Amino acid sequence: MKKNIALAAVASLFLFAACSKSSEKAEDAHAGHDHAAEASSTEEVAVAAEEETDNVASADNTVLEITIKGGDDMKFDLSTIKAKAGQKVKLTLVHSGKLPKASMGHNFVLLNNGVNETDFAAKALAAKDNDYIPAGSSNEIIAHTKLVGGGESDTIEFTAPARGAYNYICTFPGHSALMKGKFIVQ
C-alpha cells in the first residue's frame, strides 16, 4: 500500500512539474530535449504503479495459514495474530498437551468487536454440550473451532473481518483469563 502511494506521488510530481512551468520556461525547456524519452519515462512510472497495484491485490488473495497451539498449561502459543482485511484465513488449533478434552479442552473463538470476552465466557459455561459455544451467539462470533483434547486438532477457514483489533479466547471453563489474544486486521 505504501509503495502504491509512493509511486502515485512520484507520478503526480512528474505531471505537476510538467504542467506548472510558465510559457517562457516551457519554450526554453523545449530546446535540446527528447519528448519521446520524457513520455516513455512517464509511461514506465504508470506501468510500474499498475504492476504494484496488481501485486498488492494478489497478495490479498493469498490464504493466511496459521497454527496456534494450546497445551495443558492453559496458554496459547500466540498472543497476536495479524491478517489483512478480507484475507482468507486457514487456522489450525492444535492441543499440544495430553489431557482429554473433558478436563482440559481447548477451542479458539474469535469475537466480534464490542463483545466483552468475560461476559461471553460466562455465557459459554452453560454450553458444555455445544463445545462451550453459547446457542444464539453467532452475531458475537466471527469464527470458532470445535473443542479439542490432548493430541487433537481442528482446522477452520474464514475471511478476516474489517480493519481493527479483535479478541480471541478459549471458552472452556476457567481458560479465558489466560488463553486469549488479539487478532489484528490491517
Backbone as JSON Lines, residues from 0, in Angstrom:
{"i":0,"aa":"M","n":[0.83,-1.19,0.0],"ca":[0.0,0.0,0.0],"c":[0.87,1.25,0.0]}
{"i":1,"aa":"K","n":[1.91,1.26,0.86],"ca":[2.8,2.41,0.92],"c":[3.53,2.6,-0.4]}
{"i":2,"aa":"K","n":[3.9,1.47,-1.05],"ca":[4.57,1.56,-2.34],"c":[3.65,2.18,-3.38]}
{"i":3,"aa":"N","n":[2.36,1.81,-3.34],"ca":[1.39,2.37,-4.28],"c":[1.28,3.87,-4.11]}
{"i":4,"aa":"I","n":[1.21,4.31,-2.88],"ca":[1.1,5.74,-2.6],"c":[2.35,6.47,-3.07]}
{"i":5,"aa":"A","n":[3.52,5.87,-2.8],"ca":[4.77,6.5,-3.21],"c":[4.85,6.6,-4.74]}
{"i":6,"aa":"L","n":[4.47,5.54,-5.43],"ca":[4.51,5.57,-6.9],"c":[3.53,6.6,-7.46]}
{"i":7,"aa":"A","n":[2.36,6.68,-6.86],"ca":[1.37,7.66,-7.3],"c":[1.88,9.07,-7.05]}
{"i":8,"aa":"A","n":[2.56,9.28,-5.93],"ca":[3.11,10.6,-5.61],"c":[4.18,10.99,-6.61]}
{"i":9,"aa":"V","n":[5.06,10.05,-6.97],"ca":[6.12,10.33,-7.94],"c":[5.5,10.67,-9.3]}
{"i":10,"aa":"A","n":[4.52,9.9,-9.71],"ca":[3.86,10.17,-10.99],"c":[3.19,11.53,-10.97]}
{"i":11,"aa":"S","n":[2.56,11.88,-9.85],"ca":[1.9,13.18,-9.72],"c":[2.91,14.31,-9.77]}
{"i":12,"aa":"L","n":[4.07,14.12,-9.16],"ca":[5.11,15.15,-9.19],"c":[5.58,15.4,-10.62]}
{"i":13,"aa":"F","n":[5.75,14.33,-11.39],"ca":[6.14,14.5,-12.79],"c":[5.1,15.32,-13.54]}
{"i":14,"aa":"L","n":[3.84,14.97,-13.35],"ca":[2.77,15.68,-14.05],"c":[2.66,17.12,-13.57]}
{"i":15,"aa":"F","n":[2.75,17.34,-12.28],"ca":[2.66,18.68,-11.71],"c":[3.8,19.55,-12.22]}
{"i":16,"aa":"A","n":[5.01,19.0,-12.19],"ca":[6.17,19.76,-12.65],"c":[6.04,20.11,-14.13]}
{"i":17,"aa":"A","n":[5.55,19.19,-14.91],"ca":[5.41,19.43,-16.34],"c":[4.35,20.49,-16.63]}
{"i":18,"aa":"C","n":[3.28,20.53,-15.86],"ca":[2.18,21.45,-16.1],"c":[2.39,22.81,-15.46]}
{"i":19,"aa":"S","n":[3.25,22.93,-14.47],"ca":[3.36,24.17,-13.72],"c":[4.38,25.16,-14.28]}
{"i":20,"aa":"K","n":[5.12,24.81,-15.29],"ca":[6.11,25.72,-15.86],"c":[5.41,26.84,-16.62]}
{"i":21,"aa":"S","n":[5.97,28.04,-16.52],"ca":[5.42,29.17,-17.28],"c":[5.72,28.97,-18.76]}
{"i":22,"aa":"S","n":[5.05,29.73,-19.61],"ca":[5.23,29.54,-21.04],"c":[6.65,29.88,-21.48]}
{"i":23,"aa":"E","n":[7.3,30.9,-20.83],"ca":[8.68,31.23,-21.19],"c":[9.61,30.08,-20.85]}
{"i":24,"aa":"K","n":[9.46,29.55,-19.64],"ca":[10.31,28.44,-19.23],"c":[10.02,27.22,-20.08]}
{"i":25,"aa":"A","n":[8.78,27.04,-20.44],"ca":[8.41,25.89,-21.26],"c":[9.05,26.0,-22.63]}
{"i":26,"aa":"E","n":[9.07,27.23,-23.21],"ca":[9.69,27.4,-24.52],"c":[11.18,27.14,-24.44]}
{"i":27,"aa":"D","n":[11.85,27.66,-23.37],"ca":[13.28,27.43,-23.2],"c":[13.56,25.95,-22.96]}
{"i":28,"aa":"A","n":[12.7,25.3,-22.25],"ca":[12.91,23.91,-21.9],"c":[12.76,23.0,-23.11]}
{"i":29,"aa":"H","n":[12.03,23.45,-24.1],"ca":[11.8,22.62,-25.28],"c":[13.06,22.44,-26.09]}
{"i":30,"aa":"A","n":[13.98,23.37,-26.0],"ca":[15.2,23.27,-26.78],"c":[16.11,22.21,-26.18]}
{"i":31,"aa":"G","n":[16.53,21.25,-26.98],"ca":[17.56,20.3,-26.57],"c":[17.11,19.13,-25.71]}
{"i":32,"aa":"H","n":[15.85,18.77,-25.72],"ca":[15.5,17.53,-25.02],"c":[14.55,16.71,-25.88]}
{"i":33,"aa":"D","n":[14.42,15.46,-25.51],"ca":[13.69,14.49,-26.32],"c":[12.32,14.22,-25.71]}
{"i":34,"aa":"H","n":[11.25,14.69,-26.39],"ca":[9.89,14.48,-25.89],"c":[9.53,13.0,-25.82]}
{"i":35,"aa":"A","n":[10.01,12.21,-26.74],"ca":[9.69,10.78,-26.75],"c":[10.25,10.09,-25.51]}
{"i":36,"aa":"A","n":[11.46,10.46,-25.12],"ca":[12.07,9.85,-23.93],"c":[11.3,10.25,-22.67]}
{"i":37,"aa":"E","n":[10.85,11.53,-22.62],"ca":[10.09,12.01,-21.46],"c":[8.76,11.27,-21.36]}
{"i":38,"aa":"A","n":[8.08,11.09,-22.46],"ca":[6.8,10.38,-22.47],"c":[7.01,8.93,-22.07]}
{"i":39,"aa":"S","n":[8.09,8.33,-22.56],"ca":[8.38,6.94,-22.21],"c":[8.61,6.79,-20.71]}
{"i":40,"aa":"S","n":[9.32,7.75,-20.1],"ca":[9.59,7.71,-18.66],"c":[8.29,7.78,-17.86]}
{"i":41,"aa":"T","n":[7.38,8.67,-18.27],"ca":[6.1,8.81,-17.58],"c":[5.28,7.53,-17.72]}
{"i":42,"aa":"E","n":[5.3,6.92,-18.9],"ca":[4.57,5.68,-19.12],"c":[5.13,4.56,-18.25]}
{"i":43,"aa":"E","n":[6.49,4.52,-18.1],"ca":[7.1,3.5,-17.27],"c":[6.65,3.63,-15.82]}
{"i":44,"aa":"V","n":[6.55,4.87,-15.31],"ca":[6.09,5.09,-13.94],"c":[4.65,4.6,-13.8]}
{"i":45,"aa":"A","n":[3.81,4.92,-14.79],"ca":[2.41,4.5,-14.74],"c":[2.3,2.98,-14.77]}
{"i":46,"aa":"V","n":[3.1,2.32,-15.63],"ca":[3.08,0.87,-15.71],"c":[3.58,0.26,-14.4]}
{"i":47,"aa":"A","n":[4.64,0.83,-13.82],"ca":[5.16,0.33,-12.55],"c":[4.12,0.46,-11.45]}
{"i":48,"aa":"A","n":[3.4,1.58,-11.43],"ca":[2.36,1.78,-10.42],"c":[1.25,0.75,-10.6]}
{"i":49,"aa":"E","n":[0.89,0.47,-11.86],"ca":[-0.16,-0.51,-12.13],"c":[0.28,-1.91,-11.71]}
{"i":50,"aa":"E","n":[1.55,-2.28,-12.01],"ca":[2.05,-3.6,-11.62],"c":[2.06,-3.74,-10.1]}
{"i":51,"aa":"E","n":[2.46,-2.68,-9.39],"ca":[2.48,-2.72,-7.93],"c":[1.08,-2.94,-7.38]}
{"i":52,"aa":"T","n":[0.08,-2.29,-7.97],"ca":[-1.3,-2.48,-7.55],"c":[-1.71,-3.93,-7.74]}
{"i":53,"aa":"D","n":[-1.32,-4.53,-8.87],"ca":[-1.64,-5.93,-9.12],"c":[-1.01,-6.83,-8.07]}
{"i":54,"aa":"N","n":[0.25,-6.55,-7.67],"ca":[0.92,-7.36,-6.67],"c":[0.21,-7.28,-5.33]}
{"i":55,"aa":"V","n":[-0.24,-6.11,-4.95],"ca":[-0.95,-5.96,-3.68],"c":[-2.26,-6.72,-3.74]}
{"i":56,"aa":"A","n":[-2.97,-6.62,-4.84],"ca":[-4.25,-7.31,-4.97],"c":[-4.05,-8.82,-4.88]}
{"i":57,"aa":"S","n":[-3.01,-9.34,-5.54],"ca":[-2.8,-10.78,-5.49],"c":[-2.33,-11.22,-4.11]}
{"i":58,"aa":"A","n":[-1.6,-10.37,-3.39],"ca":[-1.17,-10.71,-2.03],"c":[-2.38,-10.85,-1.12]}
{"i":59,"aa":"D","n":[-3.41,-10.03,-1.34],"ca":[-4.62,-10.1,-0.52],"c":[-5.41,-11.37,-0.8]}
{"i":60,"aa":"N","n":[-5.19,-11.99,-1.96],"ca":[-5.92,-13.2,-2.31],"c":[-5.23,-14.46,-1.77]}
{"i":61,"aa":"T","n":[-4.05,-14.31,-1.19],"ca":[-3.37,-15.47,-0.64],"c":[-4.05,-15.89,0.66]}
{"i":62,"aa":"V","n":[-3.99,-17.16,0.93],"ca":[-4.57,-17.69,2.16],"c":[-3.52,-17.6,3.27]}
{"i":63,"aa":"L","n":[-3.91,-17.0,4.37],"ca":[-3.04,-16.92,5.53],"c":[-3.23,-18.2,6.34]}
{"i":64,"aa":"E","n":[-2.18,-19.0,6.46],"ca":[-2.27,-20.25,7.21],"c":[-1.62,-20.05,8.57]}
{"i":65,"aa":"I","n":[-2.39,-20.32,9.61],"ca":[-1.95,-20.1,10.99],"c":[-2.13,-21.39,11.77]}
{"i":66,"aa":"T","n":[-1.14,-21.73,12.56],"ca":[-1.27,-22.82,13.52],"c":[-1.09,-22.22,14.9]}
{"i":67,"aa":"I","n":[-2.06,-22.4,15.75],"ca":[-1.99,-21.91,17.13],"c":[-2.11,-23.12,18.05]}
{"i":68,"aa":"K","n":[-1.23,-23.16,19.04],"ca":[-1.2,-24.31,19.95],"c":[-1.63,-23.89,21.34]}
{"i":69,"aa":"G","n":[-2.31,-24.8,22.0],"ca":[-2.67,-24.65,23.4],"c":[-2.38,-25.97,24.1]}
{"i":70,"aa":"G","n":[-1.79,-25.87,25.28],"ca":[-1.4,-27.1,25.97],"c":[-2.05,-27.23,27.33]}
{"i":71,"aa":"D","n":[-1.53,-28.18,28.1],"ca":[-2.04,-28.43,29.44],"c":[-1.72,-27.29,30.4]}
{"i":72,"aa":"D","n":[-0.87,-26.36,29.98],"ca":[-0.53,-25.18,30.81],"c":[-1.54,-24.05,30.64]}
{"i":73,"aa":"M","n":[-2.58,-24.27,29.87],"ca":[-3.66,-23.29,29.63],"c":[-3.12,-21.98,29.03]}
{"i":74,"aa":"K","n":[-2.3,-22.09,27.99],"ca":[-1.78,-20.91,27.3],"c":[-1.77,-21.18,25.81]}
{"i":75,"aa":"F","n":[-2.16,-20.15,25.04],"ca":[-1.95,-20.19,23.6],"c":[-0.49,-19.82,23.34]}
{"i":76,"aa":"D","n":[0.1,-20.39,22.3],"ca":[1.48,-20.02,21.98],"c":[1.56,-18.71,21.19]}
{"i":77,"aa":"L","n":[0.44,-18.21,20.71],"ca":[0.4,-16.93,20.0],"c":[-0.5,-15.96,20.76]}
{"i":78,"aa":"S","n":[0.05,-14.8,21.07],"ca":[-0.77,-13.78,21.74],"c":[-1.3,-12.75,20.75]}
{"i":79,"aa":"T","n":[-0.72,-12.74,19.54],"ca":[-1.15,-11.81,18.5],"c":[-1.11,-12.52,17.15]}
{"i":80,"aa":"I","n":[-2.16,-12.32,16.38],"ca":[-2.23,-12.83,15.01],"c":[-2.57,-11.64,14.13]}
{"i":81,"aa":"K","n":[-1.87,-11.5,12.99],"ca":[-2.13,-10.38,12.08],"c":[-2.59,-10.9,10.73]}
{"i":82,"aa":"A","n":[-3.57,-10.19,10.17],"ca":[-4.11,-10.53,8.85],"c":[-4.5,-9.23,8.15]}
{"i":83,"aa":"K","n":[-4.83,-9.36,6.87],"ca":[-5.32,-8.21,6.1],"c":[-6.84,-8.32,5.99]}
{"i":84,"aa":"A","n":[-7.5,-7.2,5.97],"ca":[-8.96,-7.18,5.85],"c":[-9.37,-7.93,4.58]}
{"i":85,"aa":"G","n":[-10.33,-8.82,4.71],"ca":[-10.83,-9.57,3.57],"c":[-9.99,-10.78,3.18]}
{"i":86,"aa":"Q","n":[-8.87,-10.99,3.86],"ca":[-7.98,-12.1,3.53],"c":[-8.58,-13.42,4.01]}
{"i":87,"aa":"K","n":[-8.4,-14.45,3.22],"ca":[-8.82,-15.8,3.63],"c":[-7.84,-16.3,4.68]}
{"i":88,"aa":"V","n":[-8.38,-16.86,5.74],"ca":[-7.56,-17.36,6.84],"c":[-7.88,-18.84,7.05]}
{"i":89,"aa":"K","n":[-6.83,-19.64,7.13],"ca":[-6.96,-21.06,7.46],"c":[-6.23,-21.25,8.78]}
{"i":90,"aa":"L","n":[-7.0,-21.46,9.85],"ca":[-6.44,-21.54,11.19],"c":[-6.58,-22.96,11.73]}
{"i":91,"aa":"T","n":[-5.47,-23.49,12.23],"ca":[-5.48,-24.81,12.85],"c":[-5.15,-24.66,14.32]}
{"i":92,"aa":"L","n":[-6.04,-25.15,15.17],"ca":[-5.8,-25.2,16.61],"c":[-5.28,-26.59,16.93]}
{"i":93,"aa":"V","n":[-4.11,-26.64,17.57],"ca":[-3.5,-27.9,17.97],"c":[-3.44,-27.94,19.5]}
{"i":94,"aa":"H","n":[-4.0,-28.99,20.09],"ca":[-3.87,-29.19,21.54],"c":[-2.58,-29.97,21.74]}
{"i":95,"aa":"S","n":[-1.56,-29.27,22.21],"ca":[-0.23,-29.87,22.34],"c":[-0.06,-30.64,23.65]}
{"i":96,"aa":"G","n":[-1.08,-30.65,24.48],"ca":[-1.0,-31.37,25.75],"c":[-1.45,-32.81,25.63]}
{"i":97,"aa":"K","n":[-1.66,-33.44,26.8],"ca":[-2.04,-34.85,26.83],"c":[-3.39,-35.09,27.49]}
{"i":98,"aa":"L","n":[-3.88,-34.11,28.22],"ca":[-5.14,-34.3,28.95],"c":[-6.34,-34.32,28.01]}
{"i":99,"aa":"P","n":[-7.37,-35.09,28.34],"ca":[-8.56,-35.18,27.47],"c":[-9.37,-33.89,27.49]}
{"i":100,"aa":"K","n":[-10.22,-33.75,26.48],"ca":[-11.0,-32.51,26.39],"c":[-12.0,-32.35,27.52]}
{"i":101,"aa":"A","n":[-12.41,-33.43,28.16],"ca":[-13.35,-33.32,29.28],"c":[-12.73,-32.57,30.46]}
{"i":102,"aa":"S","n":[-11.4,-32.68,30.62],"ca":[-10.76,-32.0,31.75],"c":[-9.87,-30.83,31.33]}
{"i":103,"aa":"M","n":[-9.42,-30.79,30.08],"ca":[-8.53,-29.72,29.63],"c":[-8.76,-29.43,28.15]}
{"i":104,"aa":"G","n":[-10.02,-29.26,27.77],"ca":[-10.34,-28.96,26.37],"c":[-9.97,-27.54,26.0]}
{"i":105,"aa":"H","n":[-9.69,-27.36,24.72],"ca":[-9.38,-26.02,24.2],"c":[-10.17,-25.78,22.92]}
{"i":106,"aa":"N","n":[-10.55,-24.53,22.72],"ca":[-11.11,-24.08,21.45],"c":[-10.56,-22.69,21.16]}
{"i":107,"aa":"F","n":[-10.78,-22.23,19.96],"ca":[-10.37,-20.89,19.54],"c":[-11.65,-20.2,19.12]}
{"i":108,"aa":"V","n":[-11.96,-19.09,19.78],"ca":[-13.18,-18.34,19.47],"c":[-12.78,-16.9,19.18]}
{"i":109,"aa":"L","n":[-12.99,-16.45,17.95],"ca":[-12.7,-15.08,17.54],"c":[-13.98,-14.26,17.68]}
{"i":110,"aa":"L","n":[-13.92,-13.27,18.56],"ca":[-15.11,-12.48,18.88],"c":[-15.2,-11.22,18.03]}
{"i":111,"aa":"N","n":[-16.42,-10.82,17.75],"ca":[-16.66,-9.55,17.06],"c":[-16.26,-8.38,17.95]}
{"i":112,"aa":"N","n":[-16.0,-7.24,17.33],"ca":[-15.7,-6.03,18.1],"c":[-16.87,-5.69,19.0]}
{"i":113,"aa":"G","n":[-16.55,-5.23,20.19],"ca":[-17.58,-4.82,21.13],"c":[-18.1,-5.92,22.02]}
{"i":114,"aa":"V","n":[-17.72,-7.17,21.75],"ca":[-18.17,-8.28,22.58],"c":[-17.22,-8.39,23.78]}
{"i":115,"aa":"N","n":[-17.77,-8.33,24.96],"ca":[-16.97,-8.43,26.18],"c":[-16.57,-9.89,26.38]}
{"i":116,"aa":"E","n":[-15.27,-10.14,26.39],"ca":[-14.8,-11.53,26.46],"c":[-15.16,-12.21,27.79]}
{"i":117,"aa":"T","n":[-15.18,-11.47,28.88],"ca":[-15.54,-12.04,30.18],"c":[-17.01,-12.44,30.2]}
{"i":118,"aa":"D","n":[-17.87,-11.55,29.7],"ca":[-19.31,-11.85,29.64],"c":[-19.58,-13.04,28.72]}
{"i":119,"aa":"F","n":[-18.89,-13.07,27.58],"ca":[-19.08,-14.16,26.64],"c":[-18.65,-15.49,27.26]}
{"i":120,"aa":"A","n":[-17.5,-15.49,27.93],"ca":[-17.0,-16.71,28.58],"c":[-17.98,-17.18,29.66]}
{"i":121,"aa":"A","n":[-18.6,-16.24,30.36],"ca":[-19.59,-16.61,31.39],"c":[-20.8,-17.29,30.75]}
{"i":122,"aa":"K","n":[-21.25,-16.78,29.6],"ca":[-22.37,-17.42,28.89],"c":[-21.98,-18.81,28.39]}
{"i":123,"aa":"A","n":[-20.72,-18.95,28.01],"ca":[-20.24,-20.21,27.45],"c":[-20.25,-21.34,28.47]}
{"i":124,"aa":"L","n":[-20.19,-21.01,29.75],"ca":[-20.2,-22.04,30.8],"c":[-21.42,-22.95,30.7]}
{"i":125,"aa":"A","n":[-22.53,-22.41,30.25],"ca":[-23.77,-23.18,30.16],"c":[-23.9,-23.95,28.85]}
{"i":126,"aa":"A","n":[-22.87,-23.9,28.01],"ca":[-22.97,-24.52,26.68],"c":[-22.03,-25.72,26.52]}
{"i":127,"aa":"K","n":[-21.9,-26.52,27.55],"ca":[-20.99,-27.67,27.51],"c":[-21.31,-28.6,26.33]}
{"i":128,"aa":"D","n":[-22.58,-28.84,26.08],"ca":[-22.98,-29.75,25.0],"c":[-22.69,-29.2,23.61]}
{"i":129,"aa":"N","n":[-22.35,-27.93,23.52],"ca":[-22.06,-27.3,22.23],"c":[-20.61,-26.8,22.2]}
{"i":130,"aa":"D","n":[-19.69,-27.55,22.81],"ca":[-18.27,-27.18,22.86],"c":[-18.03,-25.8,23.48]}
{"i":131,"aa":"Y","n":[-18.88,-25.43,24.41],"ca":[-18.8,-24.15,25.14],"c":[-18.96,-22.95,24.2]}
{"i":132,"aa":"I","n":[-19.8,-23.14,23.19],"ca":[-20.2,-22.04,22.3],"c":[-21.68,-21.81,22.56]}
{"i":133,"aa":"P","n":[-22.04,-20.66,23.16],"ca":[-23.45,-20.41,23.5],"c":[-24.36,-20.4,22.27]}
{"i":134,"aa":"A","n":[-25.51,-21.04,22.4],"ca":[-26.5,-21.02,21.32],"c":[-26.96,-19.58,21.1]}
{"i":135,"aa":"G","n":[-27.19,-19.24,19.86],"ca":[-27.67,-17.89,19.53],"c":[-26.59,-16.82,19.61]}
{"i":136,"aa":"S","n":[-25.33,-17.22,19.61],"ca":[-24.25,-16.24,19.74],"c":[-23.53,-15.96,18.42]}
{"i":137,"aa":"S","n":[-24.12,-16.38,17.31],"ca":[-23.44,-16.23,16.02],"c":[-23.14,-14.78,15.68]}
{"i":138,"aa":"N","n":[-23.93,-13.83,16.18],"ca":[-23.65,-12.42,15.89],"c":[-22.49,-11.89,16.73]}
{"i":139,"aa":"E","n":[-22.05,-12.66,17.71],"ca":[-20.93,-12.24,18.56],"c":[-19.61,-12.89,18.15]}
{"i":140,"aa":"I","n":[-19.68,-13.88,17.26],"ca":[-18.52,-14.67,16.88],"c":[-18.22,-14.5,15.4]}
{"i":141,"aa":"I","n":[-16.94,-14.32,15.08],"ca":[-16.51,-14.3,13.68],"c":[-16.23,-15.72,13.22]}
{"i":142,"aa":"A","n":[-15.52,-16.49,14.05],"ca":[-15.19,-17.87,13.73],"c":[-14.82,-18.61,15.01]}
{"i":143,"aa":"H","n":[-14.97,-19.94,14.98],"ca":[-14.54,-20.74,16.13],"c":[-14.24,-22.16,15.71]}
{"i":144,"aa":"T","n":[-13.37,-22.8,16.47],"ca":[-13.07,-24.21,16.26],"c":[-13.97,-25.04,17.17]}
{"i":145,"aa":"K","n":[-13.91,-26.34,16.97],"ca":[-14.56,-27.23,17.92],"c":[-13.63,-27.39,19.13]}
{"i":146,"aa":"L","n":[-14.12,-27.97,20.17],"ca":[-13.33,-28.24,21.38],"c":[-12.45,-29.46,21.11]}
{"i":147,"aa":"V","n":[-11.15,-29.34,21.43],"ca":[-10.22,-30.45,21.21],"c":[-9.51,-30.81,22.51]}
{"i":148,"aa":"G","n":[-9.12,-32.08,22.6],"ca":[-8.36,-32.57,23.75],"c":[-6.92,-32.85,23.35]}
{"i":149,"aa":"G","n":[-6.14,-33.34,24.3],"ca":[-4.72,-33.61,24.07],"c":[-4.45,-34.4,22.81]}
{"i":150,"aa":"G","n":[-3.53,-33.91,21.98],"ca":[-3.15,-34.57,20.74],"c":[-4.1,-34.35,19.58]}
{"i":151,"aa":"E","n":[-5.2,-33.65,19.79],"ca":[-6.18,-33.42,18.72],"c":[-5.97,-32.03,18.11]}
{"i":152,"aa":"S","n":[-6.59,-31.84,16.94],"ca":[-6.55,-30.53,16.29],"c":[-7.83,-30.3,15.52]}
{"i":153,"aa":"D","n":[-8.07,-29.06,15.17],"ca":[-9.22,-28.7,14.35],"c":[-8.82,-27.53,13.47]}
{"i":154,"aa":"T","n":[-9.24,-27.56,12.22],"ca":[-8.92,-26.51,11.26],"c":[-10.2,-25.84,10.79]}
{"i":155,"aa":"I","n":[-10.17,-24.51,10.76],"ca":[-11.3,-23.73,10.27],"c":[-10.8,-22.76,9.2]}
{"i":156,"aa":"E","n":[-11.71,-22.33,8.35],"ca":[-11.41,-21.31,7.35],"c":[-12.44,-20.21,7.46]}
{"i":157,"aa":"F","n":[-11.97,-18.96,7.38],"ca":[-12.86,-17.81,7.45],"c":[-12.19,-16.64,6.75]}
{"i":158,"aa":"T","n":[-12.96,-15.58,6.55],"ca":[-12.45,-14.36,5.95],"c":[-12.19,-13.35,7.05]}
{"i":159,"aa":"A","n":[-11.0,-12.76,7.03],"ca":[-10.66,-11.76,8.04],"c":[-11.65,-10.6,7.95]}
{"i":160,"aa":"P","n":[-12.11,-10.11,9.08],"ca":[-13.09,-9.01,9.09],"c":[-12.44,-7.67,8.73]}
{"i":161,"aa":"A","n":[-13.19,-6.61,8.91],"ca":[-12.71,-5.25,8.63],"c":[-11.54,-4.9,9.55]}
{"i":162,"aa":"R","n":[-10.81,-3.86,9.17],"ca":[-9.67,-3.42,9.97],"c":[-10.07,-3.22,11.42]}
{"i":163,"aa":"G","n":[-9.16,-3.59,12.31],"ca":[-9.41,-3.41,13.74],"c":[-8.7,-4.46,14.56]}
{"i":164,"aa":"A","n":[-8.9,-4.39,15.86],"ca":[-8.32,-5.36,16.79],"c":[-9.46,-6.17,17.41]}
{"i":165,"aa":"Y","n":[-9.39,-7.46,17.27],"ca":[-10.43,-8.37,17.74],"c":[-9.83,-9.29,18.81]}
{"i":166,"aa":"N","n":[-10.63,-9.69,19.77],"ca":[-10.18,-10.6,20.81],"c":[-10.47,-12.04,20.42]}
{"i":167,"aa":"Y","n":[-9.55,-12.93,20.78],"ca":[-9.85,-14.35,20.69],"c":[-9.58,-14.99,22.04]}
{"i":168,"aa":"I","n":[-10.38,-16.02,22.34],"ca":[-10.3,-16.68,23.65],"c":[-10.56,-18.18,23.5]}
{"i":169,"aa":"C","n":[-10.25,-18.91,24.56],"ca":[-10.71,-20.29,24.72],"c":[-11.86,-20.22,25.71]}
{"i":170,"aa":"T","n":[-12.99,-20.82,25.37],"ca":[-14.17,-20.7,26.23],"c":[-14.37,-21.89,27.17]}
{"i":171,"aa":"F","n":[-13.42,-22.82,27.21],"ca":[-13.51,-23.9,28.19],"c":[-13.5,-23.25,29.58]}
{"i":172,"aa":"P","n":[-14.3,-23.76,30.52],"ca":[-14.42,-23.1,31.84],"c":[-13.07,-22.78,32.49]}
{"i":173,"aa":"G","n":[-12.91,-21.51,32.83],"ca":[-11.72,-21.04,33.52],"c":[-10.54,-20.71,32.63]}
{"i":174,"aa":"H","n":[-10.63,-20.97,31.34],"ca":[-9.48,-20.77,30.46],"c":[-9.36,-19.36,29.88]}
{"i":175,"aa":"S","n":[-10.46,-18.65,29.73],"ca":[-10.42,-17.37,29.01],"c":[-9.55,-16.32,29.68]}
{"i":176,"aa":"A","n":[-9.31,-16.44,30.97],"ca":[-8.46,-15.46,31.67],"c":[-7.01,-15.56,31.21]}
{"i":177,"aa":"L","n":[-6.57,-16.77,30.84],"ca":[-5.19,-16.98,30.4],"c":[-5.07,-17.23,28.9]}
{"i":178,"aa":"M","n":[-6.04,-17.89,28.33],"ca":[-5.97,-18.26,26.92],"c":[-6.73,-17.24,26.08]}
{"i":179,"aa":"K","n":[-6.01,-16.17,25.76],"ca":[-6.62,-15.09,24.98],"c":[-5.54,-14.39,24.18]}
{"i":180,"aa":"G","n":[-5.98,-13.61,23.21],"ca":[-5.05,-12.87,22.39],"c":[-5.78,-11.87,21.51]}
{"i":181,"aa":"K","n":[-4.99,-11.2,20.66],"ca":[-5.53,-10.19,19.74],"c":[-5.35,-10.66,18.31]}
{"i":182,"aa":"F","n":[-6.4,-10.5,17.54],"ca":[-6.39,-10.75,16.1],"c":[-6.41,-9.37,15.45]}
{"i":183,"aa":"I","n":[-5.28,-8.94,14.93],"ca":[-5.13,-7.6,14.37],"c":[-5.35,-7.65,12.86]}
{"i":184,"aa":"V","n":[-6.31,-6.88,12.39],"ca":[-6.6,-6.83,10.96],"c":[-6.16,-5.47,10.43]}
{"i":185,"aa":"Q","n":[-5.27,-5.5,9.45],"ca":[-4.7,-4.27,8.89],"c":[-5.33,-3.92,7.57]}
